[in-house]
Amino acid sequence: MKKVLVGLVVLVVLVFGGLKIFEITNYGGTTYYTKITNTGQRVTNRDDEGNKHTIYAYDLPGFDERGGLQQLKFNANRDRPLRKNAFLKVTYNDKKGVTSWESISRSQVPKAALAKLE
């Protein structure tokens, strides 16, 4: 009975460990900071049912906390462009590109990145 229980615990740990590694390699990444300097490129698509969806595509430079440059291409799935001069914290993955972004205040941007953005 102990062997079955130990085996089950080991199996559960391996499964959750594997899922965590998958998440990190596919959705984790390096944090970059960027500033919205344009309205982006408006793209309107239709889904299979004919409904319109508008996105704004951005291609902006991003800088890590030490000032290292990375070109960032990402979309904002909104009916309007992102606010000009807004600062974003972006997660960039080498395999998938930008996986997430969030709006932050100017004071949250590291000094090295802020110096390059302004």
Short mmCIF file of N, CA and C in Angstrom, two decimals:
data_model
loop_
_atom_site.label_atom_id
_atom_site.label_comp_id
_atom_site.label_asym_id
_atom_site.label_seq_id
_atom_site.Cartn_x
_atom_site.Cartn_y
_atom_site.Cartn_z
N MET A 1 0.81 -1.20 0.00
CA MET A 1 0.00 0.00 0.00
C MET A 1 0.85 1.26 0.00
N LYS A 2 1.96 1.24 0.77
CA LYS A 2 2.86 2.40 0.82
C LYS A 2 3.49 2.64 -0.54
N LYS A 3 3.86 1.56 -1.23
CA LYS A 3 4.50 1.71 -2.54
C LYS A 3 3.55 2.36 -3.54
N VAL A 4 2.29 2.00 -3.49
CA VAL A 4 1.30 2.58 -4.40
C VAL A 4 1.11 4.06 -4.08
N LEU A 5 1.03 4.38 -2.79
CA LEU A 5 0.85 5.77 -2.37
C LEU A 5 2.06 6.62 -2.76
N VAL A 6 3.26 6.10 -2.52
CA VAL A 6 4.48 6.82 -2.89
C VAL A 6 4.54 7.00 -4.41
N GLY A 7 4.22 5.97 -5.15
CA GLY A 7 4.21 6.05 -6.61
C GLY A 7 3.21 7.07 -7.11
N LEU A 8 2.04 7.12 -6.47
CA LEU A 8 1.03 8.09 -6.85
C LEU A 8 1.49 9.52 -6.57
N VAL A 9 2.10 9.73 -5.43
CA VAL A 9 2.62 11.06 -5.08
C VAL A 9 3.71 11.49 -6.07
N VAL A 10 4.61 10.58 -6.41
CA VAL A 10 5.68 10.88 -7.36
C VAL A 10 5.08 11.22 -8.73
N LEU A 11 4.07 10.48 -9.15
CA LEU A 11 3.42 10.74 -10.43
C LEU A 11 2.77 12.12 -10.45
N VAL A 12 2.07 12.48 -9.38
CA VAL A 12 1.43 13.79 -9.29
C VAL A 12 2.47 14.90 -9.34
N VAL A 13 3.57 14.74 -8.61
CA VAL A 13 4.64 15.74 -8.60
C VAL A 13 5.24 15.88 -10.00
N LEU A 14 5.46 14.79 -10.68
CA LEU A 14 6.03 14.85 -12.04
C LEU A 14 5.08 15.53 -13.02
N VAL A 15 3.80 15.23 -12.92
CA VAL A 15 2.82 15.85 -13.82
C VAL A 15 2.76 17.36 -13.59
N PHE A 16 2.63 17.79 -12.33
CA PHE A 16 2.57 19.22 -12.05
C PHE A 16 3.89 19.92 -12.38
N GLY A 17 5.01 19.26 -12.13
CA GLY A 17 6.31 19.83 -12.49
C GLY A 17 6.43 20.01 -14.00
N GLY A 18 5.98 19.01 -14.75
CA GLY A 18 6.01 19.10 -16.21
C GLY A 18 5.13 20.21 -16.74
N LEU A 19 3.95 20.37 -16.14
CA LEU A 19 3.05 21.45 -16.55
C LEU A 19 3.66 22.82 -16.25
N LYS A 20 4.33 22.94 -15.13
CA LYS A 20 4.96 24.22 -14.77
C LYS A 20 6.10 24.55 -15.74
N ILE A 21 6.90 23.55 -16.09
CA ILE A 21 7.99 23.77 -17.05
C ILE A 21 7.41 24.17 -18.40
N PHE A 22 6.33 23.52 -18.83
CA PHE A 22 5.66 23.88 -20.08
C PHE A 22 5.18 25.33 -20.05
N GLU A 23 4.58 25.73 -18.94
CA GLU A 23 4.08 27.10 -18.80
C GLU A 23 5.22 28.11 -18.88
N ILE A 24 6.32 27.83 -18.21
CA ILE A 24 7.45 28.76 -18.20
C ILE A 24 8.07 28.89 -19.58
N THR A 25 8.27 27.76 -20.27
CA THR A 25 8.93 27.82 -21.58
C THR A 25 8.03 28.39 -22.67
N ASN A 26 6.71 28.25 -22.53
CA ASN A 26 5.81 28.73 -23.57
C ASN A 26 5.14 30.06 -23.28
N TYR A 27 4.99 30.41 -22.01
CA TYR A 27 4.28 31.64 -21.68
C TYR A 27 5.07 32.59 -20.79
N GLY A 28 6.13 32.12 -20.19
CA GLY A 28 6.99 32.99 -19.40
C GLY A 28 7.96 33.71 -20.33
N GLY A 29 8.81 34.51 -19.77
CA GLY A 29 9.78 35.19 -20.61
C GLY A 29 10.44 36.35 -19.90
N THR A 30 11.05 37.19 -20.68
CA THR A 30 11.76 38.36 -20.18
C THR A 30 10.82 39.55 -20.13
N THR A 31 10.96 40.37 -19.10
CA THR A 31 10.14 41.56 -18.97
C THR A 31 10.81 42.74 -19.66
N TYR A 32 10.04 43.41 -20.52
CA TYR A 32 10.49 44.62 -21.20
C TYR A 32 9.49 45.73 -20.91
N TYR A 33 9.95 46.94 -21.09
CA TYR A 33 9.12 48.12 -20.86
C TYR A 33 9.09 48.93 -22.15
N THR A 34 7.92 49.42 -22.51
CA THR A 34 7.78 50.22 -23.72
C THR A 34 6.82 51.37 -23.47
N LYS A 35 6.82 52.29 -24.40
CA LYS A 35 5.95 53.46 -24.33
C LYS A 35 5.17 53.54 -25.64
N ILE A 36 3.87 53.73 -25.55
CA ILE A 36 3.03 53.84 -26.75
C ILE A 36 3.30 55.21 -27.39
N THR A 37 3.86 55.18 -28.60
CA THR A 37 4.23 56.42 -29.29
C THR A 37 3.39 56.67 -30.54
N ASN A 38 2.55 55.69 -30.90
CA ASN A 38 1.68 55.87 -32.06
C ASN A 38 0.34 55.18 -31.80
N THR A 39 -0.60 55.33 -32.71
CA THR A 39 -1.92 54.75 -32.51
C THR A 39 -2.00 53.30 -32.96
N GLY A 40 -0.93 52.77 -33.50
CA GLY A 40 -0.95 51.40 -33.98
C GLY A 40 -1.65 51.30 -35.33
N GLN A 41 -1.56 50.12 -35.92
CA GLN A 41 -2.20 49.90 -37.21
C GLN A 41 -3.54 49.21 -36.96
N ARG A 42 -4.61 49.86 -37.41
CA ARG A 42 -5.96 49.31 -37.21
C ARG A 42 -6.20 48.18 -38.20
N VAL A 43 -6.63 47.03 -37.68
CA VAL A 43 -6.93 45.87 -38.50
C VAL A 43 -8.33 45.38 -38.14
N THR A 44 -9.21 45.27 -39.14
CA THR A 44 -10.56 44.77 -38.90
C THR A 44 -10.71 43.42 -39.60
N ASN A 45 -11.09 42.41 -38.83
CA ASN A 45 -11.28 41.06 -39.34
C ASN A 45 -12.73 40.64 -39.11
N ARG A 46 -13.13 39.60 -39.83
CA ARG A 46 -14.45 39.00 -39.62
C ARG A 46 -14.24 37.55 -39.19
N ASP A 47 -15.06 37.12 -38.23
CA ASP A 47 -14.99 35.73 -37.81
C ASP A 47 -15.84 34.87 -38.74
N ASP A 48 -15.96 33.59 -38.44
CA ASP A 48 -16.71 32.66 -39.30
C ASP A 48 -18.18 33.01 -39.40
N GLU A 49 -18.71 33.72 -38.40
CA GLU A 49 -20.12 34.08 -38.41
C GLU A 49 -20.36 35.46 -39.02
N GLY A 50 -19.30 36.13 -39.48
CA GLY A 50 -19.44 37.43 -40.12
C GLY A 50 -19.35 38.62 -39.19
N ASN A 51 -19.07 38.40 -37.91
CA ASN A 51 -18.94 39.50 -36.95
C ASN A 51 -17.59 40.19 -37.11
N LYS A 52 -17.60 41.52 -37.05
CA LYS A 52 -16.36 42.30 -37.18
C LYS A 52 -15.62 42.36 -35.84
N HIS A 53 -14.31 42.26 -35.91
CA HIS A 53 -13.44 42.42 -34.75
C HIS A 53 -12.30 43.34 -35.12
N THR A 54 -12.10 44.37 -34.32
CA THR A 54 -11.04 45.34 -34.58
C THR A 54 -9.91 45.14 -33.58
N ILE A 55 -8.69 45.12 -34.10
CA ILE A 55 -7.51 45.08 -33.25
C ILE A 55 -6.56 46.19 -33.70
N TYR A 56 -5.64 46.54 -32.84
CA TYR A 56 -4.60 47.50 -33.19
C TYR A 56 -3.26 46.79 -33.02
N ALA A 57 -2.48 46.77 -34.10
CA ALA A 57 -1.18 46.11 -34.10
C ALA A 57 -0.08 47.15 -33.84
N TYR A 58 0.82 46.81 -32.94
CA TYR A 58 1.91 47.70 -32.56
C TYR A 58 3.26 47.04 -32.83
N ASP A 59 4.22 47.84 -33.21
CA ASP A 59 5.61 47.41 -33.40
C ASP A 59 6.47 48.49 -32.76
N LEU A 60 6.90 48.25 -31.52
CA LEU A 60 7.59 49.27 -30.73
C LEU A 60 8.87 48.72 -30.12
N PRO A 61 9.84 49.58 -29.85
CA PRO A 61 11.03 49.12 -29.14
C PRO A 61 10.71 48.95 -27.65
N GLY A 62 11.30 47.91 -27.06
CA GLY A 62 11.15 47.69 -25.63
C GLY A 62 12.53 47.56 -25.00
N PHE A 63 12.63 47.89 -23.73
CA PHE A 63 13.91 47.84 -23.04
C PHE A 63 13.75 47.09 -21.73
N ASP A 64 14.74 46.23 -21.41
CA ASP A 64 14.70 45.52 -20.14
C ASP A 64 15.23 46.43 -19.04
N GLU A 65 15.31 45.91 -17.83
CA GLU A 65 15.69 46.76 -16.68
C GLU A 65 17.13 47.26 -16.76
N ARG A 66 17.95 46.67 -17.63
CA ARG A 66 19.33 47.14 -17.82
C ARG A 66 19.48 47.99 -19.08
N GLY A 67 18.37 48.19 -19.81
CA GLY A 67 18.42 49.02 -21.01
C GLY A 67 18.63 48.25 -22.30
N GLY A 68 18.60 46.91 -22.25
CA GLY A 68 18.76 46.09 -23.44
C GLY A 68 17.54 46.19 -24.35
N LEU A 69 17.77 46.31 -25.65
CA LEU A 69 16.72 46.54 -26.64
C LEU A 69 16.12 45.23 -27.15
N GLN A 70 14.79 45.23 -27.35
CA GLN A 70 14.07 44.14 -28.02
C GLN A 70 12.92 44.77 -28.79
N GLN A 71 12.80 44.45 -30.07
CA GLN A 71 11.68 44.95 -30.86
C GLN A 71 10.45 44.13 -30.50
N LEU A 72 9.35 44.79 -30.15
CA LEU A 72 8.14 44.13 -29.67
C LEU A 72 7.00 44.31 -30.65
N LYS A 73 6.42 43.21 -31.10
CA LYS A 73 5.24 43.24 -31.96
C LYS A 73 4.11 42.59 -31.19
N PHE A 74 3.02 43.34 -31.00
CA PHE A 74 1.88 42.81 -30.25
C PHE A 74 0.60 43.48 -30.69
N ASN A 75 -0.52 42.88 -30.29
CA ASN A 75 -1.85 43.39 -30.65
C ASN A 75 -2.60 43.81 -29.41
N ALA A 76 -3.45 44.81 -29.58
CA ALA A 76 -4.39 45.21 -28.54
C ALA A 76 -5.78 44.90 -29.08
N ASN A 77 -6.45 43.96 -28.48
CA ASN A 77 -7.78 43.56 -28.94
C ASN A 77 -8.83 44.48 -28.33
N ARG A 78 -8.90 45.68 -28.89
CA ARG A 78 -9.82 46.70 -28.40
C ARG A 78 -10.43 47.43 -29.57
N ASP A 79 -11.51 48.14 -29.31
CA ASP A 79 -12.16 48.94 -30.36
C ASP A 79 -11.49 50.29 -30.55
N ARG A 80 -10.54 50.61 -29.72
CA ARG A 80 -9.84 51.89 -29.82
C ARG A 80 -8.35 51.64 -29.56
N PRO A 81 -7.49 52.53 -30.05
CA PRO A 81 -6.05 52.35 -29.82
C PRO A 81 -5.69 52.58 -28.35
N LEU A 82 -4.52 52.09 -27.99
CA LEU A 82 -4.01 52.33 -26.64
C LEU A 82 -3.68 53.81 -26.48
N ARG A 83 -3.73 54.29 -25.26
CA ARG A 83 -3.49 55.70 -24.95
C ARG A 83 -2.04 56.06 -25.27
N LYS A 84 -1.86 57.13 -26.05
CA LYS A 84 -0.50 57.59 -26.37
C LYS A 84 0.23 57.97 -25.09
N ASN A 85 1.54 57.72 -25.09
CA ASN A 85 2.45 58.01 -23.98
C ASN A 85 2.21 57.13 -22.76
N ALA A 86 1.41 56.08 -22.90
CA ALA A 86 1.21 55.12 -21.81
C ALA A 86 2.42 54.19 -21.75
N PHE A 87 2.80 53.79 -20.57
CA PHE A 87 3.91 52.85 -20.38
C PHE A 87 3.33 51.45 -20.20
N LEU A 88 3.99 50.47 -20.83
CA LEU A 88 3.55 49.08 -20.73
C LEU A 88 4.68 48.21 -20.20
N LYS A 89 4.31 47.24 -19.40
CA LYS A 89 5.21 46.18 -18.96
C LYS A 89 4.84 44.96 -19.79
N VAL A 90 5.78 44.45 -20.57
CA VAL A 90 5.51 43.41 -21.56
C VAL A 90 6.33 42.16 -21.23
N THR A 91 5.71 40.99 -21.34
CA THR A 91 6.44 39.72 -21.22
C THR A 91 6.71 39.21 -22.62
N TYR A 92 8.00 39.01 -22.93
CA TYR A 92 8.42 38.57 -24.26
C TYR A 92 9.03 37.18 -24.16
N ASN A 93 8.53 36.26 -24.98
CA ASN A 93 9.01 34.88 -25.03
C ASN A 93 9.71 34.68 -26.37
N ASP A 94 10.89 34.05 -26.35
CA ASP A 94 11.65 33.84 -27.59
C ASP A 94 10.88 33.01 -28.62
N LYS A 95 10.04 32.08 -28.17
CA LYS A 95 9.28 31.23 -29.08
C LYS A 95 8.02 31.92 -29.62
N LYS A 96 7.30 32.63 -28.76
CA LYS A 96 5.99 33.14 -29.12
C LYS A 96 5.90 34.65 -29.25
N GLY A 97 6.97 35.36 -28.96
CA GLY A 97 6.91 36.82 -29.00
C GLY A 97 6.27 37.35 -27.73
N VAL A 98 5.47 38.39 -27.85
CA VAL A 98 4.82 38.99 -26.69
C VAL A 98 3.67 38.08 -26.25
N THR A 99 3.72 37.66 -24.98
CA THR A 99 2.67 36.78 -24.46
C THR A 99 1.70 37.53 -23.55
N SER A 100 2.12 38.67 -23.00
CA SER A 100 1.21 39.47 -22.17
C SER A 100 1.76 40.88 -22.04
N TRP A 101 0.86 41.80 -21.72
CA TRP A 101 1.26 43.18 -21.45
C TRP A 101 0.27 43.78 -20.47
N GLU A 102 0.75 44.78 -19.73
CA GLU A 102 -0.12 45.51 -18.80
C GLU A 102 0.34 46.95 -18.72
N SER A 103 -0.59 47.84 -18.52
CA SER A 103 -0.30 49.25 -18.38
C SER A 103 0.25 49.52 -16.98
N ILE A 104 1.31 50.32 -16.91
CA ILE A 104 1.92 50.68 -15.64
C ILE A 104 2.16 52.17 -15.60
N SER A 105 2.47 52.68 -14.42
CA SER A 105 2.77 54.11 -14.30
C SER A 105 4.24 54.36 -14.64
N ARG A 106 4.56 55.59 -14.93
CA ARG A 106 5.93 55.98 -15.26
C ARG A 106 6.90 55.62 -14.14
N SER A 107 6.46 55.76 -12.89
CA SER A 107 7.34 55.50 -11.74
C SER A 107 7.69 54.02 -11.59
N GLN A 108 6.95 53.13 -12.25
CA GLN A 108 7.23 51.70 -12.16
C GLN A 108 8.25 51.23 -13.19
N VAL A 109 8.61 52.09 -14.13
CA VAL A 109 9.57 51.72 -15.17
C VAL A 109 10.98 51.88 -14.60
N PRO A 110 11.84 50.85 -14.71
CA PRO A 110 13.23 51.00 -14.22
C PRO A 110 13.95 52.15 -14.89
N LYS A 111 14.88 52.76 -14.17
CA LYS A 111 15.57 53.96 -14.66
C LYS A 111 16.28 53.76 -15.99
N ALA A 112 16.95 52.64 -16.17
CA ALA A 112 17.68 52.40 -17.43
C ALA A 112 16.73 52.33 -18.61
N ALA A 113 15.61 51.66 -18.44
CA ALA A 113 14.61 51.56 -19.51
C ALA A 113 13.95 52.91 -19.77
N LEU A 114 13.66 53.64 -18.70
CA LEU A 114 13.01 54.95 -18.83
C LEU A 114 13.91 55.94 -19.57
N ALA A 115 15.19 55.88 -19.31
CA ALA A 115 16.14 56.78 -19.99
C ALA A 115 16.13 56.52 -21.50
N LYS A 116 15.97 55.27 -21.91
CA LYS A 116 15.94 54.94 -23.34
C LYS A 116 14.60 55.28 -23.97
N LEU A 117 13.54 55.21 -23.19
CA LEU A 117 12.20 55.46 -23.73
C LEU A 117 11.89 56.95 -23.90
N GLU A 118 12.58 57.79 -23.16
CA GLU A 118 12.28 59.23 -23.23
C GLU A 118 13.37 60.02 -23.87
#
